[in-house]
Amino acid sequence: MTTELLRDRRAEQRTRTREAILVAARDLALERGPLGTSYGVDELAERADVSRRTVFNHFASLDEVTSTLCARTLDGVIDSFTDTARTAPLGDGTMGGVLDDVAGALRATDLVSAIGTIHALVGDAPSDDPRDQRPEWLVQHGFALASERLRAEVVRRNPAADPLDVTLLVESLLSGVAVVGEHWLLETGGADSAATRRRWSALLDKVIDTVRHGHVRATG
């Protein structure tokens, strides 16, 4: 076996091991709750069929495992946003058409699963430390990451639209979605059911309607 082939096999094994740890961590979080709170490295190592030492060979801390999983979840949301927008029929170039574009992408994206997964990974803010707003921050951060890529795709699809108007519209929509994401978490606890998905759809419609018609008109 050549040195290069051996190196490639070791890299492949390392990638498989890292993936096994991440899959185990995600599954345990969905079953029990946040890593480091509801379960620890021993349970993670056992589920991934590796040693404690192997876990820390791949990740500097349990927080790094969690942050890696959160980043992966958010990447999936961003990809879904942009893929949906890219494959939808071209708009008519008006701001109403731009809004329809973005609203369609938001409705087609499984935000319930993404927000629920992040909630399972990081948990609720401790009641004795109101400064710890990790779940809410991660939701907001996810939409902030999505904003730039989605905005670029909307501008590409609507070259006649004023880029500043597009930016204001996209930011208004995504900021609103981040706000109702927090509200949905508090109201449902992140549970994924037909009822909570209907509630999410209603909250998303409220955001879209508010952006389309204006806050004062939408609320009376």
PDB file of C-alpha atoms in Angstrom:
ATOM      1  CA  MET A   1       0.000   0.000   0.000  1.00  0.00           C
ATOM      2  CA  THR A   2       1.427   3.352  -1.012  1.00  0.00           C
ATOM      3  CA  THR A   3       1.846   6.187   1.451  1.00  0.00           C
ATOM      4  CA  GLU A   4      -0.644   8.306  -0.482  1.00  0.00           C
ATOM      5  CA  LEU A   5      -3.292   5.564  -0.466  1.00  0.00           C
ATOM      6  CA  LEU A   6      -2.774   5.001   3.248  1.00  0.00           C
ATOM      7  CA  ARG A   7      -3.141   8.728   3.868  1.00  0.00           C
ATOM      8  CA  ASP A   8      -6.375   8.809   1.850  1.00  0.00           C
ATOM      9  CA  ARG A   9      -7.828   5.879   3.781  1.00  0.00           C
ATOM     10  CA  ARG A  10      -6.953   7.489   7.088  1.00  0.00           C
ATOM     11  CA  ALA A  11      -8.622  10.724   5.973  1.00  0.00           C
ATOM     12  CA  GLU A  12     -11.737   8.811   4.916  1.00  0.00           C
ATOM     13  CA  GLN A  13     -11.836   7.003   8.258  1.00  0.00           C
ATOM     14  CA  ARG A  14     -11.429  10.269  10.128  1.00  0.00           C
ATOM     15  CA  THR A  15     -14.297  11.791   8.149  1.00  0.00           C
ATOM     16  CA  ARG A  16     -16.526   8.777   8.867  1.00  0.00           C
ATOM     17  CA  THR A  17     -15.699   8.910  12.569  1.00  0.00           C
ATOM     18  CA  ARG A  18     -16.400  12.626  12.795  1.00  0.00           C
ATOM     19  CA  GLU A  19     -19.711  12.133  11.008  1.00  0.00           C
ATOM     20  CA  ALA A  20     -20.642   9.275  13.355  1.00  0.00           C
ATOM     21  CA  ILE A  21     -20.035  11.550  16.353  1.00  0.00           C
ATOM     22  CA  LEU A  22     -22.165  14.325  14.858  1.00  0.00           C
ATOM     23  CA  VAL A  23     -25.008  11.965  13.959  1.00  0.00           C
ATOM     24  CA  ALA A  24     -24.924  10.465  17.450  1.00  0.00           C
ATOM     25  CA  ALA A  25     -24.953  13.915  19.052  1.00  0.00           C
ATOM     26  CA  ARG A  26     -27.894  15.048  16.944  1.00  0.00           C
ATOM     27  CA  ASP A  27     -29.892  11.885  17.666  1.00  0.00           C
ATOM     28  CA  LEU A  28     -29.228  12.121  21.404  1.00  0.00           C
ATOM     29  CA  ALA A  29     -30.195  15.804  21.464  1.00  0.00           C
ATOM     30  CA  LEU A  30     -33.483  15.059  19.716  1.00  0.00           C
ATOM     31  CA  GLU A  31     -34.151  12.213  22.177  1.00  0.00           C
ATOM     32  CA  ARG A  32     -32.953  13.762  25.446  1.00  0.00           C
ATOM     33  CA  GLY A  33     -32.002  17.399  25.065  1.00  0.00           C
ATOM     34  CA  PRO A  34     -28.801  19.464  24.871  1.00  0.00           C
ATOM     35  CA  LEU A  35     -25.341  17.908  24.965  1.00  0.00           C
ATOM     36  CA  GLY A  36     -23.609  18.647  28.267  1.00  0.00           C
ATOM     37  CA  THR A  37     -26.923  19.176  30.048  1.00  0.00           C
ATOM     38  CA  SER A  38     -29.099  16.158  29.302  1.00  0.00           C
ATOM     39  CA  TYR A  39     -26.248  13.816  28.438  1.00  0.00           C
ATOM     40  CA  GLY A  40     -22.463  13.913  28.368  1.00  0.00           C
ATOM     41  CA  VAL A  41     -19.415  12.696  26.525  1.00  0.00           C
ATOM     42  CA  ASP A  42     -19.703   9.127  27.839  1.00  0.00           C
ATOM     43  CA  GLU A  43     -23.165   8.681  26.341  1.00  0.00           C
ATOM     44  CA  LEU A  44     -22.040  10.382  23.134  1.00  0.00           C
ATOM     45  CA  ALA A  45     -19.005   8.126  22.776  1.00  0.00           C
ATOM     46  CA  GLU A  46     -21.098   5.026  23.415  1.00  0.00           C
ATOM     47  CA  ARG A  47     -23.736   6.023  20.855  1.00  0.00           C
ATOM     48  CA  ALA A  48     -21.062   6.817  18.236  1.00  0.00           C
ATOM     49  CA  ASP A  49     -19.169   3.598  19.078  1.00  0.00           C
ATOM     50  CA  VAL A  50     -15.933   5.466  19.788  1.00  0.00           C
ATOM     51  CA  SER A  51     -13.880   6.310  22.856  1.00  0.00           C
ATOM     52  CA  ARG A  52     -14.033   9.523  24.886  1.00  0.00           C
ATOM     53  CA  ARG A  53     -10.557  10.296  23.624  1.00  0.00           C
ATOM     54  CA  THR A  54     -11.702   9.955  20.011  1.00  0.00           C
ATOM     55  CA  VAL A  55     -14.510  12.462  20.601  1.00  0.00           C
ATOM     56  CA  PHE A  56     -12.004  15.027  21.839  1.00  0.00           C
ATOM     57  CA  ASN A  57      -9.567  14.198  19.044  1.00  0.00           C
ATOM     58  CA  HIS A  58     -12.212  15.515  16.653  1.00  0.00           C
ATOM     59  CA  PHE A  59     -13.752  18.299  18.740  1.00  0.00           C
ATOM     60  CA  ALA A  60     -12.084  20.593  21.252  1.00  0.00           C
ATOM     61  CA  SER A  61     -15.169  20.629  23.481  1.00  0.00           C
ATOM     62  CA  LEU A  62     -18.782  19.506  23.678  1.00  0.00           C
ATOM     63  CA  ASP A  63     -19.779  23.061  22.801  1.00  0.00           C
ATOM     64  CA  GLU A  64     -17.910  22.671  19.518  1.00  0.00           C
ATOM     65  CA  VAL A  65     -19.967  19.570  18.737  1.00  0.00           C
ATOM     66  CA  THR A  66     -23.144  21.557  19.350  1.00  0.00           C
ATOM     67  CA  SER A  67     -22.018  24.601  17.378  1.00  0.00           C
ATOM     68  CA  THR A  68     -21.007  22.391  14.440  1.00  0.00           C
ATOM     69  CA  LEU A  69     -24.450  20.788  14.387  1.00  0.00           C
ATOM     70  CA  CYS A  70     -26.161  24.177  14.609  1.00  0.00           C
ATOM     71  CA  ALA A  71     -24.068  25.492  11.722  1.00  0.00           C
ATOM     72  CA  ARG A  72     -24.958  22.425   9.652  1.00  0.00           C
ATOM     73  CA  THR A  73     -28.661  22.938  10.338  1.00  0.00           C
ATOM     74  CA  LEU A  74     -28.468  26.602   9.382  1.00  0.00           C
ATOM     75  CA  ASP A  75     -26.552  25.776   6.201  1.00  0.00           C
ATOM     76  CA  GLY A  76     -29.420  23.507   5.198  1.00  0.00           C
ATOM     77  CA  VAL A  77     -31.919  26.318   5.743  1.00  0.00           C
ATOM     78  CA  ILE A  78     -29.860  28.721   3.643  1.00  0.00           C
ATOM     79  CA  ASP A  79     -29.483  26.179   0.826  1.00  0.00           C
ATOM     80  CA  SER A  80     -33.220  25.534   0.838  1.00  0.00           C
ATOM     81  CA  PHE A  81     -33.969  29.262   0.699  1.00  0.00           C
ATOM     82  CA  THR A  82     -31.729  29.888  -2.275  1.00  0.00           C
ATOM     83  CA  ASP A  83     -32.571  26.672  -4.145  1.00  0.00           C
ATOM     84  CA  THR A  84     -36.296  27.360  -3.917  1.00  0.00           C
ATOM     85  CA  ALA A  85     -35.878  30.957  -5.041  1.00  0.00           C
ATOM     86  CA  ARG A  86     -33.600  29.908  -7.907  1.00  0.00           C
ATOM     87  CA  THR A  87     -36.014  27.344  -9.360  1.00  0.00           C
ATOM     88  CA  ALA A  88     -39.221  29.380  -9.014  1.00  0.00           C
ATOM     89  CA  PRO A  89     -40.635  31.214 -12.069  1.00  0.00           C
ATOM     90  CA  LEU A  90     -39.114  34.631 -12.626  1.00  0.00           C
ATOM     91  CA  GLY A  91     -40.973  37.541 -11.073  1.00  0.00           C
ATOM     92  CA  ASP A  92     -42.319  40.557 -12.931  1.00  0.00           C
ATOM     93  CA  GLY A  93     -39.701  42.925 -11.479  1.00  0.00           C
ATOM     94  CA  THR A  94     -42.140  44.793  -9.242  1.00  0.00           C
ATOM     95  CA  MET A  95     -41.706  44.878  -5.478  1.00  0.00           C
ATOM     96  CA  GLY A  96     -44.924  42.900  -5.187  1.00  0.00           C
ATOM     97  CA  GLY A  97     -43.329  40.261  -7.379  1.00  0.00           C
ATOM     98  CA  VAL A  98     -40.164  40.323  -5.275  1.00  0.00           C
ATOM     99  CA  LEU A  99     -42.240  39.808  -2.141  1.00  0.00           C
ATOM    100  CA  ASP A 100     -44.030  36.880  -3.759  1.00  0.00           C
ATOM    101  CA  ASP A 101     -40.627  35.381  -4.650  1.00  0.00           C
ATOM    102  CA  VAL A 102     -39.269  35.553  -1.120  1.00  0.00           C
ATOM    103  CA  ALA A 103     -42.555  34.556   0.499  1.00  0.00           C
ATOM    104  CA  GLY A 104     -42.697  31.490  -1.726  1.00  0.00           C
ATOM    105  CA  ALA A 105     -39.172  30.499  -0.725  1.00  0.00           C
ATOM    106  CA  LEU A 106     -39.994  30.917   2.964  1.00  0.00           C
ATOM    107  CA  ARG A 107     -43.184  28.872   2.708  1.00  0.00           C
ATOM    108  CA  ALA A 108     -41.395  26.067   0.845  1.00  0.00           C
ATOM    109  CA  THR A 109     -38.576  25.831   3.396  1.00  0.00           C
ATOM    110  CA  ASP A 110     -38.968  23.458   6.349  1.00  0.00           C
ATOM    111  CA  LEU A 111     -38.233  26.057   9.002  1.00  0.00           C
ATOM    112  CA  VAL A 112     -40.126  24.119  11.678  1.00  0.00           C
ATOM    113  CA  SER A 113     -37.635  21.249  11.546  1.00  0.00           C
ATOM    114  CA  ALA A 114     -34.654  23.613  11.536  1.00  0.00           C
ATOM    115  CA  ILE A 115     -35.851  25.694  14.485  1.00  0.00           C
ATOM    116  CA  GLY A 116     -36.895  22.571  16.387  1.00  0.00           C
ATOM    117  CA  THR A 117     -33.507  20.940  15.819  1.00  0.00           C
ATOM    118  CA  ILE A 118     -31.622  24.000  17.040  1.00  0.00           C
ATOM    119  CA  HIS A 119     -33.888  24.183  20.077  1.00  0.00           C
ATOM    120  CA  ALA A 120     -33.136  20.536  20.871  1.00  0.00           C
ATOM    121  CA  LEU A 121     -29.410  21.166  20.465  1.00  0.00           C
ATOM    122  CA  VAL A 122     -29.106  24.232  22.695  1.00  0.00           C
ATOM    123  CA  GLY A 123     -32.169  24.090  24.933  1.00  0.00           C
ATOM    124  CA  ASP A 124     -33.917  26.922  26.716  1.00  0.00           C
ATOM    125  CA  ALA A 125     -32.285  29.905  28.379  1.00  0.00           C
ATOM    126  CA  PRO A 126     -31.795  29.155  32.109  1.00  0.00           C
ATOM    127  CA  SER A 127     -34.397  30.968  34.222  1.00  0.00           C
ATOM    128  CA  ASP A 128     -31.730  32.299  36.590  1.00  0.00           C
ATOM    129  CA  ASP A 129     -29.690  33.848  33.775  1.00  0.00           C
ATOM    130  CA  PRO A 130     -31.882  35.900  31.417  1.00  0.00           C
ATOM    131  CA  ARG A 131     -28.768  36.971  29.514  1.00  0.00           C
ATOM    132  CA  ASP A 132     -28.416  33.477  28.087  1.00  0.00           C
ATOM    133  CA  GLN A 133     -30.500  33.738  24.926  1.00  0.00           C
ATOM    134  CA  ARG A 134     -28.736  31.086  22.840  1.00  0.00           C
ATOM    135  CA  PRO A 135     -31.815  29.558  21.208  1.00  0.00           C
ATOM    136  CA  GLU A 136     -33.185  32.934  20.168  1.00  0.00           C
ATOM    137  CA  TRP A 137     -29.780  34.167  19.067  1.00  0.00           C
ATOM    138  CA  LEU A 138     -29.199  31.101  16.904  1.00  0.00           C
ATOM    139  CA  VAL A 139     -32.536  31.579  15.158  1.00  0.00           C
ATOM    140  CA  GLN A 140     -31.709  35.227  14.505  1.00  0.00           C
ATOM    141  CA  HIS A 141     -28.174  34.357  13.418  1.00  0.00           C
ATOM    142  CA  GLY A 142     -29.478  31.762  10.992  1.00  0.00           C
ATOM    143  CA  PHE A 143     -31.719  34.249   9.239  1.00  0.00           C
ATOM    144  CA  ALA A 144     -28.913  36.811   9.181  1.00  0.00           C
ATOM    145  CA  LEU A 145     -26.738  34.277   7.355  1.00  0.00           C
ATOM    146  CA  ALA A 146     -29.576  33.495   4.958  1.00  0.00           C
ATOM    147  CA  SER A 147     -30.245  37.139   4.206  1.00  0.00           C
ATOM    148  CA  GLU A 148     -27.175  37.885   2.100  1.00  0.00           C
ATOM    149  CA  ARG A 149     -27.463  34.806  -0.098  1.00  0.00           C
ATOM    150  CA  LEU A 150     -31.205  35.124  -0.530  1.00  0.00           C
ATOM    151  CA  ARG A 151     -30.942  38.823  -1.299  1.00  0.00           C
ATOM    152  CA  ALA A 152     -28.318  38.168  -3.981  1.00  0.00           C
ATOM    153  CA  GLU A 153     -30.564  35.562  -5.609  1.00  0.00           C
ATOM    154  CA  VAL A 154     -33.594  37.880  -5.550  1.00  0.00           C
ATOM    155  CA  VAL A 155     -31.570  40.698  -7.138  1.00  0.00           C
ATOM    156  CA  ARG A 156     -30.339  38.292  -9.825  1.00  0.00           C
ATOM    157  CA  ARG A 157     -33.905  37.237 -10.605  1.00  0.00           C
ATOM    158  CA  ASN A 158     -35.234  40.808 -10.588  1.00  0.00           C
ATOM    159  CA  PRO A 159     -32.538  42.971 -12.222  1.00  0.00           C
ATOM    160  CA  ALA A 160     -34.960  45.854 -12.798  1.00  0.00           C
ATOM    161  CA  ALA A 161     -35.752  46.183  -9.101  1.00  0.00           C
ATOM    162  CA  ASP A 162     -33.918  48.760  -6.981  1.00  0.00           C
ATOM    163  CA  PRO A 163     -31.293  46.829  -4.942  1.00  0.00           C
ATOM    164  CA  LEU A 164     -31.974  49.029  -1.912  1.00  0.00           C
ATOM    165  CA  ASP A 165     -35.693  48.267  -2.087  1.00  0.00           C
ATOM    166  CA  VAL A 166     -34.879  44.557  -2.377  1.00  0.00           C
ATOM    167  CA  THR A 167     -32.576  44.752   0.642  1.00  0.00           C
ATOM    168  CA  LEU A 168     -35.202  46.502   2.757  1.00  0.00           C
ATOM    169  CA  LEU A 169     -37.871  43.994   1.777  1.00  0.00           C
ATOM    170  CA  VAL A 170     -35.748  40.884   2.349  1.00  0.00           C
ATOM    171  CA  GLU A 171     -34.410  42.164   5.662  1.00  0.00           C
ATOM    172  CA  SER A 172     -37.916  43.064   6.826  1.00  0.00           C
ATOM    173  CA  LEU A 173     -39.204  39.603   5.990  1.00  0.00           C
ATOM    174  CA  LEU A 174     -36.338  37.682   7.547  1.00  0.00           C
ATOM    175  CA  SER A 175     -36.264  39.849  10.658  1.00  0.00           C
ATOM    176  CA  GLY A 176     -39.968  39.223  11.071  1.00  0.00           C
ATOM    177  CA  VAL A 177     -39.487  35.490  10.622  1.00  0.00           C
ATOM    178  CA  ALA A 178     -36.760  35.503  13.289  1.00  0.00           C
ATOM    179  CA  VAL A 179     -39.134  37.254  15.698  1.00  0.00           C
ATOM    180  CA  VAL A 180     -42.003  34.824  15.119  1.00  0.00           C
ATOM    181  CA  GLY A 181     -39.500  31.968  15.327  1.00  0.00           C
ATOM    182  CA  GLU A 182     -38.776  32.982  18.915  1.00  0.00           C
ATOM    183  CA  HIS A 183     -42.505  33.354  19.575  1.00  0.00           C
ATOM    184  CA  TRP A 184     -43.218  29.928  18.075  1.00  0.00           C
ATOM    185  CA  LEU A 185     -40.549  28.311  20.264  1.00  0.00           C
ATOM    186  CA  LEU A 186     -41.963  29.866  23.428  1.00  0.00           C
ATOM    187  CA  GLU A 187     -45.497  28.900  22.459  1.00  0.00           C
ATOM    188  CA  THR A 188     -44.855  25.324  21.317  1.00  0.00           C
ATOM    189  CA  GLY A 189     -41.604  24.321  23.011  1.00  0.00           C
ATOM    190  CA  GLY A 190     -40.273  23.350  19.596  1.00  0.00           C
ATOM    191  CA  ALA A 191     -42.668  20.407  19.233  1.00  0.00           C
ATOM    192  CA  ASP A 192     -43.188  19.233  15.659  1.00  0.00           C
ATOM    193  CA  SER A 193     -46.803  18.256  15.031  1.00  0.00           C
ATOM    194  CA  ALA A 194     -49.598  19.049  12.624  1.00  0.00           C
ATOM    195  CA  ALA A 195     -50.925  21.627  15.089  1.00  0.00           C
ATOM    196  CA  THR A 196     -47.587  23.374  15.629  1.00  0.00           C
ATOM    197  CA  ARG A 197     -46.935  23.434  11.887  1.00  0.00           C
ATOM    198  CA  ARG A 198     -50.320  25.056  11.329  1.00  0.00           C
ATOM    199  CA  ARG A 199     -49.388  27.596  13.972  1.00  0.00           C
ATOM    200  CA  TRP A 200     -46.079  28.235  12.228  1.00  0.00           C
ATOM    201  CA  SER A 201     -47.841  28.758   8.895  1.00  0.00           C
ATOM    202  CA  ALA A 202     -50.190  31.266  10.530  1.00  0.00           C
ATOM    203  CA  LEU A 203     -47.279  33.175  12.067  1.00  0.00           C
ATOM    204  CA  LEU A 204     -45.408  33.191   8.755  1.00  0.00           C
ATOM    205  CA  ASP A 205     -48.514  34.468   6.955  1.00  0.00           C
ATOM    206  CA  LYS A 206     -48.760  37.244   9.540  1.00  0.00           C
ATOM    207  CA  VAL A 207     -45.194  38.335   8.787  1.00  0.00           C
ATOM    208  CA  ILE A 208     -45.771  38.303   5.027  1.00  0.00           C
ATOM    209  CA  ASP A 209     -49.069  40.185   5.357  1.00  0.00           C
ATOM    210  CA  THR A 210     -47.487  42.785   7.636  1.00  0.00           C
ATOM    211  CA  VAL A 211     -44.637  43.404   5.185  1.00  0.00           C
ATOM    212  CA  ARG A 212     -47.022  43.497   2.228  1.00  0.00           C
ATOM    213  CA  HIS A 213     -49.551  45.916   3.728  1.00  0.00           C
ATOM    214  CA  GLY A 214     -47.624  47.700   6.469  1.00  0.00           C
ATOM    215  CA  HIS A 215     -47.685  47.252  10.227  1.00  0.00           C
ATOM    216  CA  VAL A 216     -50.284  49.919  10.984  1.00  0.00           C
ATOM    217  CA  ARG A 217     -52.722  48.622   8.389  1.00  0.00           C
ATOM    218  CA  ALA A 218     -52.078  44.967   9.327  1.00  0.00           C
ATOM    219  CA  THR A 219     -52.816  45.571  13.014  1.00  0.00           C
ATOM    220  CA  GLY A 220     -55.552  48.144  12.556  1.00  0.00           C
TER     221      GLY A 220
END
